[in-house]
Amino acid sequence: MSGQLQGGSPSNHSLAFRVMRLCRPSFQAEEAVLRLLDPLDLLAAEDILVDPSLPPDDLLRISDPSTPDAVANSDFTFRDRFQIRNPVDAMALSGLLIVPQSFGNIYLGETFSSYISVNNSSKFEARDVIIKAEIQTERQRILLLDTSKSPVESIRSGGRYDFIVEHDVKELGPHTLVCTALYNDGDSERKYLPQFFKFIVNNPLSVRTKVRTVKDNTYLEACIENHTKSNLYMDQVEFEPSQQWTATRLETSEYSAEANSETRGLLKPPVLIRAGGGIYNYLYVIKSTIEEFGQSKVDGSSILGKFQITWRMNLGEPGRLQTQQIYGTPITQKDIELQMLDIPPIIILERPFQVHLSITNQTDRTLGPFEVFTSPGISNDEKFVMVNGIQKLVLPPLEASNSNIFDLNLIATGLGVQKISGITIFDVREKKLYDPLPDVEIFVDTTTTT
Amino acid sequence: MTGEEPDAGGDPPSVAIADPLLSPPTSPLDLPFDVPSLLALSRRGQWRAVLDAVAVARRSHGLLPHHHLVCLAVSALALSKLRRFSDAAAEIDALDAPLDSPRFRFESYPSSYPGRSGSMVPFALRFLHADLPQRLGTRSVTVDRLYALFDLVRSKILEETTTASADLWRRREVFVIASLCCNHFVHREFEAALALVRLLLERDPSDPLLLSRLGYVQLQIGDLTGAKASFARLENLHPSGERTVELENLVGRNKALEFIVVKDYAAAVREYEECIERDPADVVALNNKALCLMYSRDLSDSIKVLEGALERVPTAALNETLVVNLCSMYELAYVNHGDVKKTLSNWIAQVAPDDFDPSCTRI
């Protein structure tokens, strides 16, 4: 797929540019041309060996791969295009490499590498050749090669001057490889040959992130999607947290149950994201490096960090990208934390039971006094668990960072699975109503008859 | 099959065979053509001659059912080799019964094969039947048939009573798994390919060819660490003092690949040169050495290596991949590459076997 470059070279030029993209080669599986077989499988019934009485020489005649040819000149043989030596050879992977057969696609983060050959296909020498190669994008021109300081003295008739250029692709969109040659032709006329090769750079990946808080932990989920036409091997995906955070990757070790320990190390499944829309997810726990209690807020303006991603394709062809900064999403840190500590294991219908709760003051000042009650809640559903006795419990003020444990007396009026819901705290002094405790499920039994 | 097959009632064919009491029992290895000659033609890639031989054989008198099946297998193979895939498929389809039909079992013809039982279908015929649909554009049918063949082989291994027979089916099992692995690799379904390599490694964890190929799949994916480990394992299991030339070259070529990965082409070339010194017909080393030269900006020498290989060891070097590489280099090196490719193409036409794919010169 080396091309006559677009932009046309007029036929009165001695020189012409030939260009070939030099991404790494690939392994060729030769199954399209070879269909290697065991002659025994071709010439004998598949159940031939069921009969042990068959003359072994007859079989040998057919199946032995080292049998010399009946006709002379066994040098001229294409035996290896017909006869399989080892059944594993059906994999058709001899290790033969093939050069890239098409220009392919180019993606941000890859290295564009190209073989450029300046050919003199005329009958005359070309002298004092100044060759330049540069990449032009919408934003800039990047010089890759310039022989102005030491021009190529001569390219003889039928000769060539070759070079290889490399460029790390850091921009999206249209790119043009511009090759120019300034030279003296056979008539000592100074000629100028420009040739252009256009390509477009696309985005190979997208990274979608989500920050979640579950109980006291903050989690970062990242989903990497592959937009290229190749499978991408994720060589390294690293989350680099900003200074005030640490990040630990959470992953399952799926293959650790390998029965055969000999092969285990060899066959750790690589992280391979499929072409054209395949995805892979990564999960991290984010923790604050600042130890102070109550300071570890992850709010909307805090920068968590960024991802550095290195992927590889055939024979290790690398690509590298880093994401933009990832921000945390806001969570509201509650001033007062209400927690259900324990519930009795057996709860009997219409028999009062006690639950233990704790209230924690997560601020740096004294709060309270408080009232604790069950609020009706949003739904109009009938409630089957209610406070038994005094409907409003009063709790004394609570100093900064302190906790208090208290009991609530409840009674269930319905059988089966029920919910304790709507337990709410009200700060009397600040007139602040806090969100109710999340629902807790209980099982209400009838009287046991033992 | 011709009219000598049994009818729906399963009666044996009415052919003019000698009285079974007077002639020896028919061996299923008895064939209507000269086996050594046919094998010689196959090994020289003379597939048109093979087709002719089969045509002659089919016109013989006294052909038994197993003769027809072997002729069909050879014919289908020859047609596939000549890239006449629809003809090959049509011949197999003309068998108007599935390959597992009782029609293709010895016990259906007790007078022709007294005391003999089992399937008379050549295993290659099953493989060709599975392989052909993808050549005709329906790859999914090929994959289904190959997996069905895998099932069949596995159940045969469990059934077989003699060791020799079970071993033969085990070889076939490896063959089918390897074929499937290749199919997945070609279609870039690397996870499936790796899973099948894993299966093969369970059977033979120290096979150097298998470990190398695992490395190649890993390199193709980009898993450099995995490939390094596979190659290292191979070297550890087969230490340097105990290697054949073939194995020494395999190890050398794998080392060269590791150099290519880090773009140390000079070191890779040195490894390949050692391989070529040990075995001047090591085509993989010759081909890959040429590529390394090209990637080192030495297009002229890369072309010389490939042209030299074709000249010195034509039967080994005449390989479609090598020719594709050479033609790519010609296209880069010459503005008027049509002429030099035509010269190559003419030479190939004189020297190449019948099954050589001429489209690789991309003329």
mmCIF file of N, CA and C in Angstrom, chain A residues 14-109:
data_model
loop_
_atom_site.group_PDB
_atom_site.id
_atom_site.type_symbol
_atom_site.label_atom_id
_atom_site.label_comp_id
_atom_site.label_asym_id
_atom_site.label_seq_id
_atom_site.Cartn_x
_atom_site.Cartn_y
_atom_site.Cartn_z
ATOM 1 N N SER A 14 12.157 14.068 -12.395
ATOM 2 C CA SER A 14 13.018 12.882 -12.309
ATOM 3 C C SER A 14 12.710 12.092 -11.066
ATOM 4 N N LEU A 15 12.346 12.855 -10.039
ATOM 5 C CA LEU A 15 12.164 12.205 -8.742
ATOM 6 C C LEU A 15 10.687 11.981 -8.441
ATOM 7 N N ALA A 16 10.427 10.978 -7.589
ATOM 8 C CA ALA A 16 9.068 10.770 -7.100
ATOM 9 C C ALA A 16 9.168 10.210 -5.682
ATOM 10 N N PHE A 17 8.194 10.550 -4.855
ATOM 11 C CA PHE A 17 8.150 10.026 -3.495
ATOM 12 C C PHE A 17 7.319 8.748 -3.452
ATOM 13 N N ARG A 18 7.834 7.717 -2.778
ATOM 14 C CA ARG A 18 7.031 6.519 -2.495
ATOM 15 C C ARG A 18 6.944 6.438 -0.981
ATOM 16 N N VAL A 19 5.719 6.228 -0.478
ATOM 17 C CA VAL A 19 5.518 6.262 0.968
ATOM 18 C C VAL A 19 4.828 4.987 1.431
ATOM 19 N N MET A 20 5.298 4.449 2.549
ATOM 20 C CA MET A 20 4.616 3.287 3.115
ATOM 21 C C MET A 20 4.544 3.449 4.625
ATOM 22 N N ARG A 21 3.341 3.334 5.160
ATOM 23 C CA ARG A 21 3.206 3.437 6.611
ATOM 24 C C ARG A 21 3.877 2.238 7.257
ATOM 25 N N LEU A 22 4.659 2.510 8.282
ATOM 26 C CA LEU A 22 5.447 1.449 8.907
ATOM 27 C C LEU A 22 4.958 1.122 10.300
ATOM 28 N N CYS A 23 3.674 0.865 10.466
ATOM 29 C CA CYS A 23 3.314 0.346 11.783
ATOM 30 C C CYS A 23 3.871 -1.076 11.856
ATOM 31 N N ARG A 24 3.868 -1.656 13.043
ATOM 32 C CA ARG A 24 4.556 -2.925 13.185
ATOM 33 C C ARG A 24 3.915 -4.032 12.356
ATOM 34 N N PRO A 25 4.707 -5.038 11.976
ATOM 35 C CA PRO A 25 4.148 -6.135 11.177
ATOM 36 C C PRO A 25 3.218 -7.012 12.011
ATOM 37 N N SER A 26 2.568 -7.938 11.339
ATOM 38 C CA SER A 26 1.661 -8.880 12.008
ATOM 39 C C SER A 26 2.060 -10.304 11.677
ATOM 40 N N PHE A 27 1.574 -11.233 12.486
ATOM 41 C CA PHE A 27 1.758 -12.643 12.162
ATOM 42 C C PHE A 27 0.736 -13.054 11.120
ATOM 43 N N GLN A 28 1.191 -13.832 10.147
ATOM 44 C CA GLN A 28 0.285 -14.303 9.119
ATOM 45 C C GLN A 28 -0.084 -15.752 9.408
ATOM 46 N N ALA A 29 -1.393 -16.028 9.515
ATOM 47 C CA ALA A 29 -1.853 -17.411 9.643
ATOM 48 C C ALA A 29 -2.151 -17.893 8.236
ATOM 49 N N GLU A 30 -1.453 -18.955 7.822
ATOM 50 C CA GLU A 30 -1.500 -19.319 6.408
ATOM 51 C C GLU A 30 -2.585 -20.323 6.074
ATOM 52 N N GLU A 31 -3.705 -20.262 6.766
ATOM 53 C CA GLU A 31 -4.689 -21.324 6.554
ATOM 54 C C GLU A 31 -5.448 -21.181 5.252
ATOM 55 N N ALA A 32 -5.412 -19.982 4.671
ATOM 56 C CA ALA A 32 -6.172 -19.808 3.429
ATOM 57 C C ALA A 32 -5.547 -20.600 2.287
ATOM 58 N N VAL A 33 -4.231 -20.733 2.327
ATOM 59 C CA VAL A 33 -3.608 -21.457 1.226
ATOM 60 C C VAL A 33 -3.274 -22.898 1.577
ATOM 61 N N LEU A 34 -2.981 -23.121 2.846
ATOM 62 C CA LEU A 34 -2.615 -24.477 3.209
ATOM 63 C C LEU A 34 -3.810 -25.172 3.828
ATOM 64 N N ARG A 35 -3.974 -26.430 3.548
ATOM 65 C CA ARG A 35 -4.919 -27.203 4.337
ATOM 66 C C ARG A 35 -4.190 -28.512 4.587
ATOM 67 N N LEU A 36 -3.323 -28.435 5.618
ATOM 68 C CA LEU A 36 -2.425 -29.552 5.848
ATOM 69 C C LEU A 36 -3.173 -30.742 6.407
ATOM 70 N N LEU A 37 -2.865 -31.901 5.874
ATOM 71 C CA LEU A 37 -3.571 -33.102 6.300
ATOM 72 C C LEU A 37 -2.613 -34.256 6.516
ATOM 73 N N ASP A 38 -3.078 -35.212 7.285
ATOM 74 C CA ASP A 38 -2.380 -36.470 7.451
ATOM 75 C C ASP A 38 -2.866 -37.390 6.332
ATOM 76 N N PRO A 39 -1.979 -37.925 5.509
ATOM 77 C CA PRO A 39 -2.437 -38.795 4.415
ATOM 78 C C PRO A 39 -3.319 -39.957 4.876
ATOM 79 N N LEU A 40 -3.074 -40.434 6.077
ATOM 80 C CA LEU A 40 -3.910 -41.517 6.602
ATOM 81 C C LEU A 40 -5.365 -41.053 6.722
ATOM 82 N N ASP A 41 -5.555 -39.794 7.116
ATOM 83 C CA ASP A 41 -6.912 -39.268 7.245
ATOM 84 C C ASP A 41 -7.567 -39.078 5.888
ATOM 85 N N LEU A 42 -6.729 -38.978 4.847
ATOM 86 C CA LEU A 42 -7.263 -38.742 3.516
ATOM 87 C C LEU A 42 -7.585 -40.055 2.802
ATOM 88 N N LEU A 43 -6.725 -41.045 2.985
ATOM 89 C CA LEU A 43 -6.800 -42.250 2.167
ATOM 90 C C LEU A 43 -7.393 -43.452 2.868
ATOM 91 N N ALA A 44 -7.677 -43.309 4.139
ATOM 92 C CA ALA A 44 -8.204 -44.467 4.870
ATOM 93 C C ALA A 44 -9.469 -44.085 5.614
ATOM 94 N N ALA A 45 -10.281 -45.104 5.883
ATOM 95 C CA ALA A 45 -11.486 -44.888 6.686
ATOM 96 C C ALA A 45 -11.090 -44.372 8.063
ATOM 97 N N GLU A 46 -11.924 -43.497 8.641
ATOM 98 C CA GLU A 46 -11.554 -42.917 9.926
ATOM 99 C C GLU A 46 -11.473 -43.954 11.026
ATOM 100 N N ASP A 47 -12.225 -45.045 10.882
ATOM 101 C CA ASP A 47 -12.200 -46.093 11.901
ATOM 102 C C ASP A 47 -11.252 -47.227 11.540
ATOM 103 N N ILE A 48 -10.250 -46.899 10.725
ATOM 104 C CA ILE A 48 -9.377 -47.941 10.201
ATOM 105 C C ILE A 48 -8.665 -48.711 11.308
ATOM 106 N N LEU A 49 -8.296 -48.029 12.369
ATOM 107 C CA LEU A 49 -7.500 -48.691 13.390
ATOM 108 C C LEU A 49 -8.321 -49.510 14.369
ATOM 109 N N VAL A 50 -9.622 -49.533 14.148
ATOM 110 C CA VAL A 50 -10.470 -50.405 14.976
ATOM 111 C C VAL A 50 -10.050 -51.847 14.775
ATOM 112 N N ASP A 51 -9.550 -52.125 13.569
ATOM 113 C CA ASP A 51 -9.139 -53.480 13.245
ATOM 114 C C ASP A 51 -7.639 -53.629 13.446
ATOM 115 N N PRO A 52 -7.237 -54.305 14.527
ATOM 116 C CA PRO A 52 -5.802 -54.425 14.762
ATOM 117 C C PRO A 52 -5.121 -55.414 13.833
ATOM 118 N N SER A 53 -5.906 -56.072 12.987
ATOM 119 C CA SER A 53 -5.299 -57.093 12.143
ATOM 120 C C SER A 53 -4.771 -56.534 10.826
ATOM 121 N N LEU A 54 -4.941 -55.248 10.596
ATOM 122 C CA LEU A 54 -4.466 -54.661 9.346
ATOM 123 C C LEU A 54 -2.952 -54.727 9.265
ATOM 124 N N PRO A 55 -2.446 -55.037 8.091
ATOM 125 C CA PRO A 55 -0.988 -55.107 7.966
ATOM 126 C C PRO A 55 -0.377 -53.737 8.241
ATOM 127 N N PRO A 56 0.529 -53.691 9.213
ATOM 128 C CA PRO A 56 1.091 -52.386 9.581
ATOM 129 C C PRO A 56 1.853 -51.718 8.435
ATOM 130 N N ASP A 57 2.441 -52.512 7.563
ATOM 131 C CA ASP A 57 3.191 -51.904 6.448
ATOM 132 C C ASP A 57 2.298 -51.096 5.539
ATOM 133 N N ASP A 58 1.072 -51.605 5.349
ATOM 134 C CA ASP A 58 0.147 -50.868 4.490
ATOM 135 C C ASP A 58 -0.133 -49.483 5.045
ATOM 136 N N LEU A 59 -0.335 -49.463 6.363
ATOM 137 C CA LEU A 59 -0.626 -48.182 6.999
ATOM 138 C C LEU A 59 0.578 -47.259 6.912
ATOM 139 N N LEU A 60 1.727 -47.853 7.161
ATOM 140 C CA LEU A 60 2.957 -47.067 7.167
ATOM 141 C C LEU A 60 3.194 -46.419 5.812
ATOM 142 N N ARG A 61 2.880 -47.157 4.795
ATOM 143 C CA ARG A 61 3.054 -46.690 3.422
ATOM 144 C C ARG A 61 2.327 -45.362 3.226
ATOM 145 N N ILE A 62 1.195 -45.255 3.872
ATOM 146 C CA ILE A 62 0.371 -44.055 3.691
ATOM 147 C C ILE A 62 0.797 -42.939 4.629
ATOM 148 N N SER A 63 1.070 -43.324 5.871
ATOM 149 C CA SER A 63 1.105 -42.248 6.857
ATOM 150 C C SER A 63 2.479 -41.717 7.211
ATOM 151 N N ASP A 64 3.512 -42.448 6.896
ATOM 152 C CA ASP A 64 4.828 -42.001 7.349
ATOM 153 C C ASP A 64 5.279 -40.765 6.577
ATOM 154 N N PRO A 65 5.470 -39.658 7.239
ATOM 155 C CA PRO A 65 5.827 -38.427 6.533
ATOM 156 C C PRO A 65 7.228 -38.431 5.976
ATOM 157 N N SER A 66 8.063 -39.376 6.431
ATOM 158 C CA SER A 66 9.436 -39.341 5.921
ATOM 159 C C SER A 66 9.631 -40.286 4.738
ATOM 160 N N THR A 67 8.532 -40.876 4.275
ATOM 161 C CA THR A 67 8.631 -41.762 3.102
ATOM 162 C C THR A 67 9.147 -40.994 1.894
ATOM 163 N N PRO A 68 10.202 -41.455 1.291
ATOM 164 C CA PRO A 68 10.714 -40.724 0.119
ATOM 165 C C PRO A 68 9.732 -40.831 -1.035
ATOM 166 N N ASP A 69 9.755 -39.871 -1.902
ATOM 167 C CA ASP A 69 8.842 -39.870 -3.039
ATOM 168 C C ASP A 69 9.147 -41.006 -3.991
ATOM 169 N N ALA A 70 8.096 -41.498 -4.620
ATOM 170 C CA ALA A 70 8.280 -42.608 -5.556
ATOM 171 C C ALA A 70 9.092 -42.150 -6.766
ATOM 172 N N VAL A 71 8.905 -40.925 -7.157
ATOM 173 C CA VAL A 71 9.594 -40.416 -8.338
ATOM 174 C C VAL A 71 10.864 -39.691 -7.913
ATOM 175 N N ALA A 72 11.813 -39.666 -8.791
ATOM 176 C CA ALA A 72 13.107 -39.068 -8.457
ATOM 177 C C ALA A 72 13.006 -37.571 -8.219
ATOM 178 N N ASN A 73 14.110 -37.008 -7.842
ATOM 179 C CA ASN A 73 14.199 -35.566 -7.582
ATOM 180 C C ASN A 73 13.275 -35.129 -6.453
ATOM 181 N N SER A 74 13.553 -35.729 -5.282
ATOM 182 C CA SER A 74 12.698 -35.368 -4.151
ATOM 183 C C SER A 74 13.056 -34.002 -3.578
ATOM 184 N N ASP A 75 14.038 -33.321 -4.184
ATOM 185 C CA ASP A 75 14.319 -31.958 -3.732
ATOM 186 C C ASP A 75 13.193 -31.030 -4.119
ATOM 187 N N PHE A 76 12.623 -31.340 -5.248
ATOM 188 C CA PHE A 76 11.606 -30.436 -5.750
ATOM 189 C C PHE A 76 10.266 -30.848 -5.172
ATOM 190 N N THR A 77 10.111 -30.621 -3.906
ATOM 191 C CA THR A 77 8.892 -31.076 -3.278
ATOM 192 C C THR A 77 8.243 -29.967 -2.471
ATOM 193 N N PHE A 78 6.964 -29.911 -2.559
ATOM 194 C CA PHE A 78 6.190 -28.981 -1.747
ATOM 195 C C PHE A 78 5.424 -29.768 -0.696
ATOM 196 N N ARG A 79 6.130 -30.767 -0.138
ATOM 197 C CA ARG A 79 5.476 -31.647 0.830
ATOM 198 C C ARG A 79 4.843 -30.869 1.979
ATOM 199 N N ASP A 80 5.531 -29.813 2.422
ATOM 200 C CA ASP A 80 5.017 -29.086 3.580
ATOM 201 C C ASP A 80 3.800 -28.229 3.266
ATOM 202 N N ARG A 81 3.385 -28.223 1.997
ATOM 203 C CA ARG A 81 2.143 -27.546 1.660
ATOM 204 C C ARG A 81 0.974 -28.535 1.647
ATOM 205 N N PHE A 82 1.301 -29.824 1.880
ATOM 206 C CA PHE A 82 0.264 -30.857 1.812
ATOM 207 C C PHE A 82 0.182 -31.660 3.108
ATOM 208 N N GLN A 83 1.355 -32.117 3.550
ATOM 209 C CA GLN A 83 1.358 -33.107 4.594
ATOM 210 C C GLN A 83 1.666 -32.480 5.941
ATOM 211 N N ILE A 84 0.794 -32.737 6.901
ATOM 212 C CA ILE A 84 0.992 -32.153 8.218
ATOM 213 C C ILE A 84 1.999 -33.007 8.978
ATOM 214 N N ARG A 85 2.900 -32.358 9.730
ATOM 215 C CA ARG A 85 3.880 -33.146 10.487
ATOM 216 C C ARG A 85 3.390 -33.368 11.897
ATOM 217 N N ASN A 86 2.812 -32.339 12.447
ATOM 218 C CA ASN A 86 2.376 -32.352 13.836
ATOM 219 C C ASN A 86 0.980 -31.754 13.842
ATOM 220 N N PRO A 87 0.006 -32.414 14.483
ATOM 221 C CA PRO A 87 -1.370 -31.881 14.422
ATOM 222 C C PRO A 87 -1.495 -30.425 14.856
ATOM 223 N N VAL A 88 -0.582 -29.972 15.726
ATOM 224 C CA VAL A 88 -0.639 -28.580 16.174
ATOM 225 C C VAL A 88 -0.353 -27.613 15.024
ATOM 226 N N ASP A 89 0.273 -28.125 13.972
ATOM 227 C CA ASP A 89 0.558 -27.268 12.809
ATOM 228 C C ASP A 89 -0.702 -26.757 12.138
ATOM 229 N N ALA A 90 -1.841 -27.348 12.487
ATOM 230 C CA ALA A 90 -3.104 -26.837 11.924
ATOM 231 C C ALA A 90 -3.382 -25.418 12.398
ATOM 232 N N MET A 91 -2.627 -24.963 13.395
ATOM 233 C CA MET A 91 -2.792 -23.565 13.797
ATOM 234 C C MET A 91 -2.296 -22.611 12.716
ATOM 235 N N ALA A 92 -1.461 -23.138 11.811
ATOM 236 C CA ALA A 92 -1.000 -22.361 10.651
ATOM 237 C C ALA A 92 -0.240 -21.097 11.038
ATOM 238 N N LEU A 93 0.392 -21.112 12.195
ATOM 239 C CA LEU A 93 1.164 -19.940 12.632
ATOM 240 C C LEU A 93 2.631 -20.350 12.695
ATOM 241 N N SER A 94 3.334 -20.093 11.599
ATOM 242 C CA SER A 94 4.732 -20.496 11.585
ATOM 243 C C SER A 94 5.639 -19.430 12.172
ATOM 244 N N GLY A 95 5.076 -18.244 12.415
ATOM 245 C CA GLY A 95 5.921 -17.152 12.875
ATOM 246 C C GLY A 95 6.297 -16.205 11.751
ATOM 247 N N LEU A 96 5.783 -16.483 10.562
ATOM 248 C CA LEU A 96 6.032 -15.586 9.434
ATOM 249 C C LEU A 96 5.356 -14.247 9.686
ATOM 250 N N LEU A 97 6.108 -13.164 9.457
ATOM 251 C CA LEU A 97 5.552 -11.830 9.620
ATOM 252 C C LEU A 97 5.176 -11.270 8.266
ATOM 253 N N ILE A 98 4.161 -10.431 8.254
ATOM 254 C CA ILE A 98 3.732 -9.783 7.021
ATOM 255 C C ILE A 98 3.714 -8.279 7.250
ATOM 256 N N VAL A 99 4.173 -7.526 6.241
ATOM 257 C CA VAL A 99 4.195 -6.068 6.402
ATOM 258 C C VAL A 99 2.763 -5.544 6.347
ATOM 259 N N PRO A 100 2.516 -4.376 6.937
ATOM 260 C CA PRO A 100 1.150 -3.830 6.911
ATOM 261 C C PRO A 100 0.638 -3.750 5.483
ATOM 262 N N GLN A 101 -0.563 -4.242 5.276
ATOM 263 C CA GLN A 101 -1.098 -4.326 3.925
ATOM 264 C C GLN A 101 -1.990 -3.147 3.549
ATOM 265 N N SER A 102 -2.256 -2.293 4.495
ATOM 266 C CA SER A 102 -3.047 -1.110 4.150
ATOM 267 C C SER A 102 -2.651 0.005 5.098
ATOM 268 N N PHE A 103 -2.987 1.204 4.729
ATOM 269 C CA PHE A 103 -2.628 2.340 5.572
ATOM 270 C C PHE A 103 -3.283 2.230 6.939
ATOM 271 N N GLY A 104 -4.484 1.739 6.983
ATOM 272 C CA GLY A 104 -5.168 1.584 8.259
ATOM 273 C C GLY A 104 -5.665 2.904 8.807
ATOM 274 N N ASN A 105 -6.026 2.879 10.072
ATOM 275 C CA ASN A 105 -6.497 4.096 10.732
ATOM 276 C C ASN A 105 -5.428 4.613 11.663
ATOM 277 N N ILE A 106 -5.453 5.900 11.912
ATOM 278 C CA ILE A 106 -4.494 6.483 12.843
ATOM 279 C C ILE A 106 -5.252 7.129 13.980
ATOM 280 N N TYR A 107 -4.775 6.884 15.199
ATOM 281 C CA TYR A 107 -5.484 7.362 16.376
ATOM 282 C C TYR A 107 -4.591 8.223 17.241
ATOM 283 N N LEU A 108 -5.224 9.117 17.949
ATOM 284 C CA LEU A 108 -4.548 9.971 18.916
ATOM 285 C C LEU A 108 -3.775 9.088 19.888
ATOM 286 N N GLY A 109 -2.546 9.481 20.167
ATOM 287 C CA GLY A 109 -1.757 8.698 21.124
ATOM 288 C C GLY A 109 -0.838 7.691 20.476
#
